[in-house]
XYZ file of C-alpha atoms in Angstrom:
751
model
C 4.837 -66.988 -17.106
C 5.348 -64.245 -15.795
C 6.395 -61.627 -19.096
C 9.423 -59.791 -18.531
C 8.305 -57.257 -20.491
C 5.852 -56.048 -18.114
C 8.890 -54.089 -16.881
C 10.443 -50.401 -18.195
C 13.962 -50.760 -15.684
C 14.793 -54.694 -14.846
C 17.828 -56.953 -13.502
C 17.983 -60.408 -14.864
C 20.425 -63.046 -14.499
C 21.240 -65.115 -16.957
C 23.446 -66.829 -19.388
C 25.057 -65.395 -22.704
C 23.937 -68.186 -25.776
C 24.774 -66.318 -29.038
C 27.235 -63.320 -29.696
C 25.368 -61.682 -32.653
C 27.672 -58.695 -33.180
C 30.738 -57.280 -31.763
C 32.975 -54.567 -32.000
C 36.720 -55.463 -30.329
C 37.358 -51.702 -30.424
C 34.697 -50.003 -28.216
C 32.984 -53.482 -26.592
C 29.365 -52.823 -28.340
C 27.897 -56.031 -28.630
C 24.835 -57.293 -29.950
C 24.367 -60.917 -28.131
C 21.358 -63.720 -26.813
C 20.320 -63.905 -23.315
C 19.329 -66.780 -21.635
C 17.165 -66.417 -18.545
C 14.454 -67.611 -16.815
C 14.777 -70.403 -19.977
C 13.346 -67.701 -21.962
C 16.002 -65.786 -24.947
C 15.780 -62.407 -25.110
C 18.639 -60.032 -27.058
C 20.614 -57.370 -26.001
C 22.587 -54.636 -26.735
C 25.436 -52.684 -25.274
C 28.634 -51.534 -24.447
C 29.187 -55.083 -22.638
C 33.875 -55.176 -23.464
C 35.204 -59.063 -24.216
C 31.634 -60.786 -24.006
C 32.109 -64.628 -24.674
C 29.253 -67.397 -25.563
C 28.774 -69.233 -22.269
C 29.630 -66.880 -19.939
C 26.737 -66.441 -16.929
C 26.053 -61.832 -15.949
C 23.543 -60.194 -14.302
C 22.057 -57.182 -16.146
C 20.391 -54.192 -15.374
C 19.133 -52.211 -18.866
C 15.799 -51.356 -19.859
C 14.250 -52.281 -23.161
C 13.798 -50.227 -26.545
C 11.665 -51.501 -30.116
C 14.261 -51.972 -32.936
C 12.212 -50.845 -35.660
C 13.230 -54.257 -37.388
C 14.007 -56.682 -34.903
C 11.406 -56.041 -31.865
C 11.748 -55.449 -28.156
C 15.734 -55.352 -26.643
C 16.939 -55.455 -23.588
C 19.406 -51.865 -23.987
C 21.692 -52.410 -21.411
C 23.266 -49.862 -18.603
C 24.959 -51.998 -16.537
C 25.820 -55.495 -16.063
C 28.369 -57.683 -13.973
C 29.921 -61.154 -15.567
C 29.944 -63.742 -12.791
C 31.880 -66.812 -12.952
C 30.050 -69.915 -14.210
C 29.845 -72.453 -11.164
C 27.955 -75.429 -13.148
C 29.864 -78.442 -14.867
C 28.316 -77.427 -18.497
C 28.327 -73.748 -17.552
C 32.542 -73.945 -16.940
C 33.182 -76.334 -20.002
C 30.856 -73.524 -22.058
C 32.674 -70.594 -20.763
C 36.060 -72.416 -21.572
C 35.735 -73.406 -25.605
C 33.648 -70.236 -25.827
C 36.884 -68.599 -28.135
C 38.189 -66.128 -25.809
C 41.566 -68.456 -24.939
C 43.449 -69.680 -28.676
C 43.753 -73.292 -28.907
C 40.942 -74.465 -26.427
C 37.985 -75.484 -28.299
C 34.780 -77.975 -26.986
C 36.837 -81.058 -26.829
C 39.806 -79.456 -25.034
C 37.151 -77.791 -22.362
C 35.694 -80.563 -21.554
C 39.056 -82.493 -20.333
C 40.409 -79.937 -18.301
C 36.520 -79.506 -16.151
C 36.874 -83.344 -15.923
C 39.953 -83.536 -14.371
C 40.076 -80.612 -11.920
C 36.115 -80.739 -11.687
C 34.867 -76.940 -10.241
C 39.112 -76.619 -8.992
C 39.328 -76.310 -12.213
C 39.412 -72.185 -13.067
C 41.173 -72.165 -10.166
C 43.710 -74.104 -11.393
C 43.608 -72.344 -14.584
C 44.661 -69.305 -12.610
C 46.801 -69.839 -9.540
C 48.788 -73.227 -10.364
C 48.421 -73.346 -13.989
C 51.267 -75.368 -14.118
C 49.150 -78.209 -13.333
C 47.194 -78.448 -17.133
C 50.433 -80.314 -18.560
C 48.613 -82.638 -16.958
C 46.560 -83.138 -19.726
C 47.594 -84.889 -23.428
C 47.480 -82.147 -25.013
C 48.887 -79.572 -23.454
C 52.028 -77.879 -23.174
C 53.776 -75.832 -20.297
C 54.064 -72.973 -22.518
C 50.376 -73.291 -24.094
C 49.505 -73.340 -20.040
C 51.263 -70.113 -19.119
C 49.581 -68.656 -22.463
C 45.926 -69.872 -21.263
C 46.502 -68.667 -17.580
C 47.388 -65.962 -18.982
C 44.501 -64.500 -20.920
C 42.217 -66.007 -18.526
C 43.834 -63.047 -16.152
C 43.213 -60.911 -18.287
C 39.625 -62.001 -18.428
C 39.605 -61.405 -14.934
C 41.211 -58.317 -14.220
C 38.731 -56.965 -16.720
C 35.600 -58.623 -15.097
C 37.041 -56.770 -11.665
C 37.613 -53.221 -13.329
C 34.288 -53.155 -14.879
C 32.658 -54.047 -11.496
C 35.592 -51.495 -9.840
C 34.413 -49.331 -12.599
C 30.131 -49.795 -11.876
C 30.288 -48.884 -8.693
C 31.885 -45.096 -8.865
C 28.910 -45.055 -11.259
C 31.020 -45.708 -15.290
C 28.987 -46.419 -17.636
C 30.604 -50.152 -19.458
C 31.582 -48.119 -22.754
C 33.693 -45.338 -20.029
C 34.754 -47.619 -18.166
C 36.629 -49.937 -20.879
C 37.768 -47.200 -21.844
C 39.348 -46.480 -18.191
C 41.090 -50.241 -18.118
C 42.236 -50.163 -22.776
C 44.488 -47.320 -20.996
C 45.477 -48.441 -17.036
C 45.341 -52.031 -17.132
C 46.179 -53.392 -13.780
C 46.901 -50.707 -12.294
C 43.283 -49.249 -12.240
C 42.682 -49.681 -9.077
C 45.591 -48.458 -7.482
C 45.188 -44.963 -10.010
C 41.162 -44.279 -9.184
C 41.347 -44.894 -5.959
C 44.596 -42.323 -5.994
C 43.160 -39.530 -8.279
C 39.639 -39.549 -10.234
C 40.973 -36.066 -11.641
C 43.671 -37.549 -13.421
C 40.723 -39.483 -15.832
C 39.760 -36.429 -17.385
C 43.294 -35.662 -18.344
C 44.085 -38.751 -20.038
C 40.893 -39.991 -21.717
C 39.640 -37.964 -24.064
C 36.053 -38.065 -23.483
C 36.288 -38.471 -19.704
C 35.175 -34.617 -18.054
C 36.329 -33.006 -15.293
C 32.203 -33.685 -14.549
C 32.498 -37.167 -14.961
C 35.926 -37.680 -12.663
C 34.398 -35.288 -9.969
C 31.295 -37.476 -9.329
C 33.839 -40.251 -9.430
C 35.714 -38.441 -6.741
C 32.590 -37.141 -4.724
C 31.939 -41.716 -5.025
C 35.627 -42.384 -3.835
C 34.860 -40.136 -0.145
C 37.241 -36.759 -1.556
C 36.695 -33.963 0.030
C 34.901 -30.736 -1.422
C 38.693 -28.729 -0.990
C 41.047 -31.125 -1.748
C 43.755 -30.079 -4.102
C 43.570 -32.729 -6.384
C 39.571 -31.222 -7.657
C 40.971 -27.854 -7.945
C 43.176 -27.791 -9.666
C 41.145 -30.427 -12.104
C 39.040 -27.447 -11.381
C 40.734 -24.780 -12.738
C 42.454 -26.719 -15.488
C 38.624 -27.481 -16.325
C 38.074 -23.558 -16.435
C 40.603 -22.779 -18.299
C 39.550 -25.741 -20.718
C 35.711 -24.465 -20.990
C 36.507 -20.626 -21.602
C 38.354 -22.020 -25.312
C 35.075 -22.680 -26.317
C 34.415 -19.437 -25.417
C 37.187 -18.583 -28.120
C 39.208 -17.477 -25.218
C 42.816 -18.149 -25.173
C 43.631 -17.076 -21.905
C 41.236 -16.195 -18.328
C 43.144 -12.893 -16.356
C 43.985 -14.586 -13.234
C 41.519 -12.727 -10.880
C 38.487 -14.043 -13.902
C 39.189 -17.345 -13.486
C 39.354 -16.834 -9.372
C 36.212 -16.589 -9.787
C 35.081 -18.399 -11.301
C 36.469 -21.509 -9.926
C 35.845 -20.535 -6.794
C 31.648 -20.925 -8.116
C 31.913 -24.208 -9.350
C 33.916 -25.647 -7.319
C 32.185 -23.739 -3.777
C 35.482 -22.928 -2.952
C 37.865 -20.719 -1.072
C 39.429 -18.521 -3.800
C 42.637 -18.491 -1.682
C 42.504 -21.727 -1.950
C 42.395 -21.288 -6.180
C 45.236 -18.976 -5.933
C 47.598 -21.743 -3.977
C 46.463 -24.536 -6.466
C 47.072 -22.010 -9.468
C 50.604 -21.816 -8.353
C 51.415 -25.221 -7.731
C 49.743 -26.294 -11.455
C 52.813 -23.079 -12.787
C 55.737 -25.578 -10.857
C 54.139 -28.671 -11.810
C 54.257 -27.115 -15.725
C 50.166 -27.943 -16.040
C 49.598 -24.234 -17.570
C 51.022 -21.346 -17.925
C 51.169 -18.102 -15.145
C 52.386 -14.192 -15.881
C 51.174 -11.045 -15.890
C 51.019 -9.148 -19.756
C 51.526 -5.888 -19.781
C 50.627 -5.123 -15.608
C 47.466 -7.844 -15.864
C 48.352 -11.555 -14.313
C 46.783 -13.969 -17.155
C 47.000 -17.967 -17.150
C 46.848 -20.396 -20.189
C 46.569 -23.586 -20.393
C 50.522 -24.351 -21.799
C 50.240 -25.475 -25.486
C 47.733 -22.458 -26.118
C 49.908 -20.201 -23.731
C 52.953 -21.829 -26.526
C 50.816 -21.532 -29.742
C 50.224 -18.043 -29.462
C 53.607 -16.998 -28.506
C 55.115 -19.511 -32.142
C 52.655 -17.951 -33.721
C 53.717 -14.574 -32.642
C 57.407 -15.807 -32.972
C 56.562 -17.136 -37.034
C 55.099 -14.611 -38.445
C 57.637 -11.561 -37.564
C 60.644 -13.966 -38.737
C 58.316 -15.599 -41.938
C 57.779 -11.555 -42.199
C 61.459 -9.872 -41.784
C 63.716 -13.126 -43.741
C 61.623 -12.556 -46.726
C 64.284 -11.301 -49.068
C 62.896 -8.562 -51.654
C 64.011 -9.001 -55.856
C 64.706 -6.386 -57.670
C 61.926 -6.601 -59.692
C 59.942 -3.769 -61.967
C 56.644 -4.411 -60.121
C 54.272 -2.063 -61.728
C 55.357 -3.442 -65.433
C 54.912 -7.148 -64.335
C 50.993 -6.023 -62.781
C 51.175 -4.497 -66.218
C 51.592 -6.866 -68.357
C 49.742 -9.478 -66.108
C 46.933 -7.320 -66.575
C 47.181 -6.877 -70.221
C 46.875 -11.130 -70.890
C 44.215 -11.760 -69.198
C 42.106 -8.734 -70.183
C 41.929 -7.253 -66.614
C 41.721 -3.733 -65.166
C 42.490 -3.318 -60.972
C 42.280 -0.675 -58.940
C 45.093 1.087 -57.253
C 43.717 -1.217 -54.254
C 43.963 -4.317 -56.157
C 46.926 -3.501 -57.414
C 48.558 -2.305 -53.990
C 47.555 -6.098 -52.837
C 49.712 -7.424 -55.979
C 52.397 -5.835 -55.236
C 52.729 -6.391 -51.681
C 52.601 -10.564 -52.102
C 55.024 -10.345 -54.240
C 57.761 -8.305 -51.867
C 57.037 -9.216 -48.629
C 56.583 -12.361 -46.355
C 53.404 -12.033 -44.484
C 50.411 -9.723 -45.886
C 46.956 -9.697 -44.836
C 43.973 -9.338 -47.560
C 40.904 -7.788 -45.948
C 37.491 -6.565 -46.660
C 33.669 -7.917 -47.736
C 32.432 -8.570 -50.179
C 32.784 -7.661 -54.175
C 35.963 -5.579 -53.304
C 37.472 -7.237 -55.413
C 40.382 -10.022 -53.137
C 38.763 -13.110 -55.779
C 40.490 -10.935 -58.904
C 43.777 -10.146 -56.333
C 44.338 -13.516 -55.831
C 43.842 -14.583 -59.518
C 46.612 -11.860 -60.320
C 48.552 -13.274 -57.591
C 48.660 -17.226 -59.032
C 48.999 -16.101 -62.503
C 52.872 -14.076 -61.625
C 53.810 -17.052 -59.747
C 52.844 -19.179 -61.400
C 54.512 -17.196 -65.096
C 57.558 -17.218 -62.877
C 57.413 -20.845 -61.804
C 56.400 -20.354 -58.496
C 54.766 -23.692 -56.817
C 51.882 -21.796 -55.063
C 49.098 -23.525 -52.766
C 46.316 -22.764 -52.150
C 44.145 -23.729 -48.387
C 40.895 -22.521 -46.590
C 39.515 -23.552 -42.982
C 36.481 -26.090 -43.728
C 35.921 -28.783 -47.154
C 33.260 -26.005 -49.008
C 35.357 -22.605 -48.266
C 37.727 -24.820 -50.069
C 35.787 -25.296 -52.642
C 34.479 -22.039 -53.019
C 38.454 -21.174 -53.034
C 38.960 -24.008 -55.626
C 35.393 -23.188 -58.176
C 36.774 -18.827 -58.246
C 40.440 -19.963 -59.067
C 40.216 -22.749 -61.122
C 43.048 -24.064 -58.886
C 43.012 -26.792 -56.751
C 42.458 -26.208 -53.108
C 42.042 -28.031 -49.735
C 41.156 -27.995 -46.224
C 44.356 -26.442 -44.064
C 43.686 -29.917 -41.906
C 44.352 -31.740 -44.895
C 47.608 -29.688 -46.266
C 48.443 -30.284 -43.201
C 48.030 -33.921 -42.717
C 46.920 -36.102 -39.585
C 48.462 -38.384 -37.408
C 48.098 -38.891 -33.279
C 49.244 -39.737 -30.049
C 47.521 -42.573 -28.486
C 43.961 -42.375 -30.040
C 43.713 -38.926 -28.256
C 41.842 -37.102 -30.298
C 42.888 -32.892 -27.742
C 46.709 -34.563 -29.301
C 46.461 -34.425 -32.215
C 49.695 -34.072 -34.216
C 49.953 -33.413 -38.325
C 52.002 -34.999 -40.674
C 53.663 -31.231 -42.030
C 55.613 -29.897 -38.917
C 59.329 -27.217 -39.193
C 60.579 -31.151 -40.039
C 58.759 -31.663 -42.767
C 57.300 -29.124 -44.178
C 54.900 -27.413 -47.216
C 56.322 -27.019 -50.408
C 55.430 -24.285 -51.443
C 57.064 -20.759 -52.591
C 53.544 -19.230 -51.449
C 50.941 -20.301 -49.331
C 47.280 -18.549 -49.813
C 45.360 -19.007 -47.164
C 41.681 -17.611 -47.813
C 38.311 -16.997 -44.851
C 41.267 -15.993 -42.354
C 39.040 -15.416 -40.286
C 37.852 -18.641 -38.875
C 40.759 -19.392 -38.501
C 42.114 -20.009 -34.169
C 45.038 -20.139 -32.578
C 46.004 -23.181 -32.451
C 45.775 -24.360 -35.766
C 47.573 -21.407 -36.931
C 49.775 -22.087 -34.731
C 49.972 -25.758 -36.706
C 50.387 -23.695 -40.153
C 53.342 -21.530 -39.218
C 54.995 -25.120 -38.005
C 54.710 -25.921 -41.224
C 55.535 -23.088 -43.251
C 59.954 -23.197 -44.590
C 60.850 -18.950 -43.794
C 61.266 -18.190 -47.594
C 57.445 -19.232 -48.344
C 55.498 -16.274 -48.456
C 52.265 -16.462 -46.318
C 48.839 -14.106 -48.028
C 45.823 -14.290 -45.802
C 42.740 -13.283 -46.842
C 39.905 -12.724 -45.112
C 36.633 -10.731 -43.483
C 37.888 -9.259 -40.718
C 34.159 -8.273 -39.782
C 32.688 -12.076 -39.648
C 32.474 -13.336 -37.035
C 35.405 -14.417 -35.047
C 36.662 -18.445 -35.112
C 34.489 -21.276 -33.376
C 37.827 -21.912 -31.997
C 39.786 -19.625 -29.496
C 41.580 -16.513 -30.553
C 40.735 -13.416 -32.550
C 43.946 -14.403 -35.001
C 43.037 -12.250 -38.348
C 42.050 -9.686 -35.945
C 45.005 -9.777 -34.026
C 47.363 -10.220 -36.770
C 46.013 -6.437 -38.129
C 45.123 -4.756 -35.182
C 49.363 -5.209 -33.779
C 50.657 -3.345 -37.095
C 53.678 -5.443 -37.680
C 52.370 -6.802 -40.605
C 51.587 -5.046 -43.693
C 46.680 -5.186 -44.429
C 45.587 -4.604 -47.498
C 41.922 -3.597 -46.820
C 39.939 -2.926 -49.355
C 36.421 -0.939 -49.134
C 35.071 -0.164 -52.791
C 32.256 -2.567 -54.118
C 32.938 -2.557 -57.575
C 30.590 -1.654 -60.087
C 28.829 -4.371 -61.921
C 29.094 -5.941 -57.463
C 27.166 -2.989 -56.826
C 24.589 -3.927 -58.674
C 23.688 -6.865 -56.092
C 20.929 -6.040 -53.014
C 23.254 -9.182 -50.654
C 26.613 -6.848 -51.182
C 25.621 -3.986 -50.679
C 22.597 -4.565 -47.424
C 25.632 -6.175 -45.867
C 28.253 -3.286 -46.770
C 25.535 -0.346 -45.260
C 24.723 -2.979 -42.625
C 28.957 -3.025 -41.638
C 28.997 0.955 -41.945
C 26.209 0.523 -39.319
C 23.619 2.221 -41.994
C 20.247 0.419 -41.958
C 19.717 -1.988 -44.990
C 16.873 -1.246 -48.251
C 14.274 -3.565 -47.713
C 11.715 -2.215 -50.091
C 10.674 -4.612 -53.209
C 12.162 -3.246 -55.927
C 15.246 -5.572 -55.417
C 15.262 -8.788 -57.270
C 18.182 -10.822 -54.934
C 17.080 -9.320 -51.209
C 13.197 -9.725 -49.095
C 12.369 -9.482 -45.917
C 9.415 -10.717 -44.946
C 6.950 -9.317 -42.546
C 6.113 -11.551 -40.065
C 4.836 -10.300 -36.064
C 5.662 -13.421 -33.926
C 8.312 -17.058 -33.650
C 5.449 -19.004 -35.004
C 4.319 -17.323 -37.981
C 7.722 -17.290 -39.298
C 8.138 -21.196 -38.383
C 4.760 -21.270 -41.044
C 6.506 -18.435 -43.830
C 10.138 -20.797 -43.837
C 8.232 -23.806 -44.968
C 5.983 -22.547 -46.759
C 9.573 -20.168 -48.727
C 10.321 -23.667 -48.529
C 8.683 -25.621 -49.808
C 6.660 -23.347 -52.199
C 7.099 -20.109 -52.758
C 10.679 -19.595 -53.570
C 11.164 -23.343 -55.260
C 8.498 -21.461 -57.839
C 9.748 -18.103 -57.988
C 13.274 -18.941 -59.226
C 13.722 -23.072 -59.689
C 16.050 -23.145 -56.702
C 15.711 -26.798 -55.216
C 14.921 -26.497 -51.546
C 16.899 -29.408 -49.981
C 20.352 -28.666 -51.930
C 20.232 -25.141 -52.847
C 18.715 -23.312 -49.109
C 19.508 -22.617 -46.850
C 18.115 -22.088 -43.710
C 20.369 -19.474 -41.050
C 19.602 -18.761 -37.632
C 21.676 -16.479 -34.658
C 20.249 -19.300 -31.827
C 19.618 -23.301 -30.788
C 17.384 -22.283 -28.317
C 13.036 -21.901 -28.832
C 11.427 -21.298 -31.606
C 13.790 -20.751 -34.050
C 16.320 -22.501 -32.664
C 18.375 -25.183 -34.108
C 17.553 -28.160 -32.510
C 13.657 -27.108 -32.928
C 13.317 -25.661 -36.932
C 15.525 -28.920 -38.232
C 12.593 -31.033 -36.772
C 10.234 -28.764 -38.740
C 12.483 -28.350 -41.602
C 12.924 -32.387 -41.480
C 9.641 -33.381 -41.801
C 8.369 -30.911 -44.051
C 11.593 -31.593 -46.644
C 13.006 -35.284 -45.613
C 8.884 -37.000 -43.710
C 9.159 -40.563 -42.521
C 7.293 -42.554 -45.365
C 7.017 -46.009 -44.894
C 10.770 -48.130 -46.140
C 12.142 -45.544 -45.420
C 15.455 -45.835 -42.535
C 16.070 -44.281 -39.301
C 17.379 -44.243 -36.269
C 16.410 -42.315 -32.989
C 19.985 -41.351 -31.113
C 19.186 -39.439 -28.027
C 15.935 -36.473 -29.492
C 16.831 -36.901 -33.130
C 15.721 -38.847 -35.318
C 17.760 -39.055 -38.195
C 16.437 -41.056 -41.957
C 18.038 -41.918 -45.084
C 18.163 -38.044 -46.805
C 18.336 -35.868 -44.097
C 20.923 -33.086 -44.342
C 23.586 -33.379 -41.471
C 26.495 -31.619 -39.923
C 29.623 -32.854 -37.942
C 29.720 -30.364 -34.634
C 33.407 -30.895 -33.465
C 37.024 -32.224 -34.979
C 37.219 -36.244 -34.850
C 40.770 -35.891 -36.021
C 40.464 -40.277 -36.176
C 37.359 -40.637 -38.704
C 38.637 -42.352 -41.598
C 36.734 -42.086 -44.559
C 37.648 -42.543 -48.366
C 36.714 -40.908 -51.154
C 35.185 -43.430 -54.023
C 35.833 -43.070 -58.357
C 32.947 -43.602 -60.613
C 34.282 -47.148 -61.137
C 33.438 -47.879 -56.910
C 37.198 -48.380 -56.827
C 38.836 -46.400 -53.778
C 39.948 -43.450 -54.917
C 41.788 -41.208 -51.263
C 41.133 -42.580 -47.995
C 42.360 -41.455 -44.669
C 41.395 -39.352 -40.941
C 39.879 -37.090 -39.965
C 36.258 -34.814 -40.342
C 35.832 -31.919 -38.932
C 32.945 -29.611 -36.975
C 31.132 -28.135 -39.643
C 32.327 -30.190 -42.296
C 28.255 -31.374 -44.053
C 26.629 -33.914 -45.391
C 23.826 -36.699 -46.224
C 22.836 -39.861 -44.617
C 22.752 -42.316 -47.710
C 22.258 -45.451 -45.699
C 21.400 -46.992 -41.666
C 22.206 -49.582 -41.138
C 20.785 -52.265 -38.263
C 22.211 -54.766 -37.979
C 25.655 -53.510 -38.071
C 24.904 -50.627 -36.185
C 26.089 -47.161 -38.286
C 24.368 -44.661 -40.612
C 26.208 -43.881 -43.857
C 26.609 -39.590 -44.300
C 27.994 -38.474 -47.783
C 29.499 -35.827 -47.274
C 29.750 -32.860 -49.230
C 33.289 -32.449 -51.006
C 33.113 -36.683 -51.442
C 34.164 -38.501 -48.000
C 32.188 -41.248 -47.660
C 31.949 -41.704 -44.022
C 30.753 -44.775 -41.168
C 29.263 -43.488 -37.737
C 28.934 -46.315 -35.202
C 25.453 -45.496 -33.753
C 27.465 -44.614 -30.535
C 28.810 -41.597 -32.371
C 25.705 -39.754 -33.353
C 26.428 -37.360 -30.357
C 28.914 -35.700 -33.584
C 25.662 -34.892 -35.358
C 22.726 -33.239 -35.826
C 20.022 -32.384 -38.412
C 21.200 -29.623 -40.698
C 17.890 -27.849 -42.883
C 19.151 -24.827 -40.731
C 22.519 -24.539 -38.630
C 23.997 -22.037 -36.591
C 24.971 -18.470 -38.503
C 28.817 -19.869 -36.567
C 28.106 -23.010 -37.896
C 27.644 -21.773 -41.412
C 31.529 -19.454 -41.777
C 33.630 -20.275 -44.740
C 30.220 -21.747 -46.421
C 28.181 -19.578 -49.483
C 24.420 -20.777 -50.263
C 22.307 -20.103 -53.682
C 19.651 -19.508 -51.665
C 19.798 -18.179 -47.398
C 16.761 -17.471 -44.800
C 16.951 -15.851 -42.318
C 14.838 -15.728 -39.275
C 14.899 -12.291 -36.861
C 11.698 -12.224 -34.698
C 13.294 -11.499 -31.411
C 16.439 -12.185 -28.988
C 19.097 -12.005 -25.850
C 21.450 -8.989 -27.310
C 24.609 -10.785 -26.867
C 23.122 -12.970 -30.389
C 22.536 -10.271 -32.314
C 24.853 -8.236 -33.147
C 25.892 -6.438 -36.304
C 29.399 -9.024 -36.770
C 26.545 -11.734 -36.383
C 23.703 -10.265 -39.156
C 26.263 -8.958 -41.546
C 27.863 -12.582 -41.317
C 24.783 -14.120 -41.950
C 23.569 -11.783 -45.201
C 26.999 -12.745 -46.782
C 26.712 -16.789 -46.953
C 23.729 -15.341 -48.992
C 24.959 -15.880 -53.350
C 21.493 -15.238 -55.445
C 19.230 -14.529 -52.608
C 18.831 -14.179 -48.909
C 15.324 -13.251 -47.671
C 15.582 -12.845 -44.112
C 11.739 -13.139 -41.951
C 10.701 -11.362 -39.415
C 10.318 -8.101 -37.880
C 12.545 -5.015 -39.051
C 13.050 -3.659 -36.039
C 14.785 -6.351 -35.112
C 16.954 -6.206 -37.517
C 17.258 -2.500 -36.993
C 18.545 -3.118 -33.328
C 21.407 -5.854 -34.846
C 23.245 -3.062 -37.300
C 23.174 -0.962 -33.848
C 24.048 -3.821 -31.868
C 28.547 -2.864 -32.304
C 28.512 -5.418 -29.140
C 30.902 -8.716 -29.047
C 30.918 -11.105 -26.974
C 34.440 -9.447 -25.319
C 37.713 -12.527 -25.969
C 41.168 -13.067 -23.760
C 43.670 -13.165 -26.858
C 47.306 -11.142 -26.764
C 48.423 -12.200 -29.876
C 48.187 -8.531 -30.722
C 50.654 -7.247 -28.574
C 53.001 -10.385 -28.555
C 53.392 -9.902 -32.076
C 54.139 -6.191 -30.580
C 56.355 -6.346 -27.981
C 58.706 -9.001 -29.879
C 58.652 -7.106 -32.889
C 59.833 -4.555 -30.395
C 62.796 -6.736 -29.135
C 63.502 -8.343 -32.690
C 63.983 -5.920 -35.018
C 64.113 -2.205 -32.561
C 60.783 -0.966 -32.459
């Protein structure tokens, strides 16, 4: 017989023999399929599949390590069974409750090949069969019609090149309106359905015959450009920049773009205004976040009523009680924290930020005040807890998370103006990482009268998300700021700290061999650098200070692409630290092999991802929602049968990833310096050979070096490092929080 396995891409006609696994939420299924008397295993997104259905499948062969060859279904078409046996099997497959094999046979025996027509168009005739009441007949017809509508919708959407997974999302959102919405305005899908962006909607529109200068297309293109700009940290775009980018993207005249911007403004889909003489355009949510942040910061700052305390005496007594001596700047910071509604403490490593925080906590708790500590990431919160001896949590966890329509773009928090955080003082560490949307959400949950202290290093890289929040607050000069510049004596013994401050001041770091915690290993090219990094991790550093190459050492690189980018480095380091071995489970997803024992990182916010924390007895101690960009963990198990990977994150959260969610994970033996913000590692290795000036900047180098706690090793060319020190250029971010604070302060308080 002709072997189907000889063909790479294949189309098959046959019948579903059995359902091995099915996920009703996302439509993923594993099923056996009978084709030309040969039974094969199929996997893919095939929603609401039932035993006995006849189908046309299109896919490609894949090799499963445990189960052998399988057909990965890319597209499919369900066809109504036409034979008596097929109809009986289909009706008794379980998708209509109350119809088993006997009842299915009665229906088909009674109506023959017209059975499906009767069910859909003449359901009242089903009462002619003993055991079927009128209500049951209507229910059978309703469920059958729903299946028919789904089948029609899936076929309809696949004509536009929509994958079954996204077709399922579209149908679940629109149901019977699917056809009308897609034909009239497919760009609406990009707004309504998470995961369907402008480019996918644009392909659908082109297939549907929409003109390139369609108003729908231009409006969708404008929103796409604005959304993409937030990925680069921009809160808004100047109107001229937006028009230019959209015109280039769509290939249309700028005048059409300008008209569409005005239409979007009138439809309340974007915010357009002139600020200090410049025409600017926002996505609405970012505009409201920026305005609210400015207003609430000023309200918190001005509303706090200063107590008539002898602050100097309070601080002196605290110094005596804890056997510490504060410098004048530190005393000023503590006093401001006791007197002001909002304040910022900023400074580099070794400047005494932690001592100030601990002193503030001590004084506040002595007075019976409730103190809450938080940070943007799990690692930063863990560091804060260790440094203060008090519980700290992520800002997301502090606020709590709920959802609207399971859409991660529309998350809301449990804590807000109606349900604020119960605290007298809130201290946020690593505030440079907080973007404008998160800051706005945090401030909504802070009651007037609660004091807010923002602690961070303004010279580090800005937040991954949109905005320049900490820098804008400081530059506005309407909020009290204490800048710490002096490095304390004990910290001066660390070459990591001293070199970090040299870099920040524009001086060359010292790289002699006398240092114990900062080394430079000269290598002239990327290939040599990779070999050296592996040698350092596997042999030299463990021998030097006993560090564990897996848990203690982190490689931080400026870039994603190239030999020294995270993608290639992770492949090399995975081979060295967690190689392929017989019996060790692994999963190939796109171009990445995930293996049990791998270090991994979440690379996007997923507010709908569930997690659990277990007690020692494996009972659930705590559970919740939300895994966030930059969270790191270890792969503990890979379950091929149920198609998931189990990850244990650094904050003890266990999370199960379906295979179709693996685009949210990447290996993290090496991570970009941007992704390392808020984290601290015992040992850091930084490869520096060459790269574009926008990537090799002073604040990038400064951020990387300050991630090292005990040892920092730079591998590469010294001149590259020196050029980074000299390169003070930063990618411009369009953000106007500073202007908003200044203007609003003048309006509210007269200057």
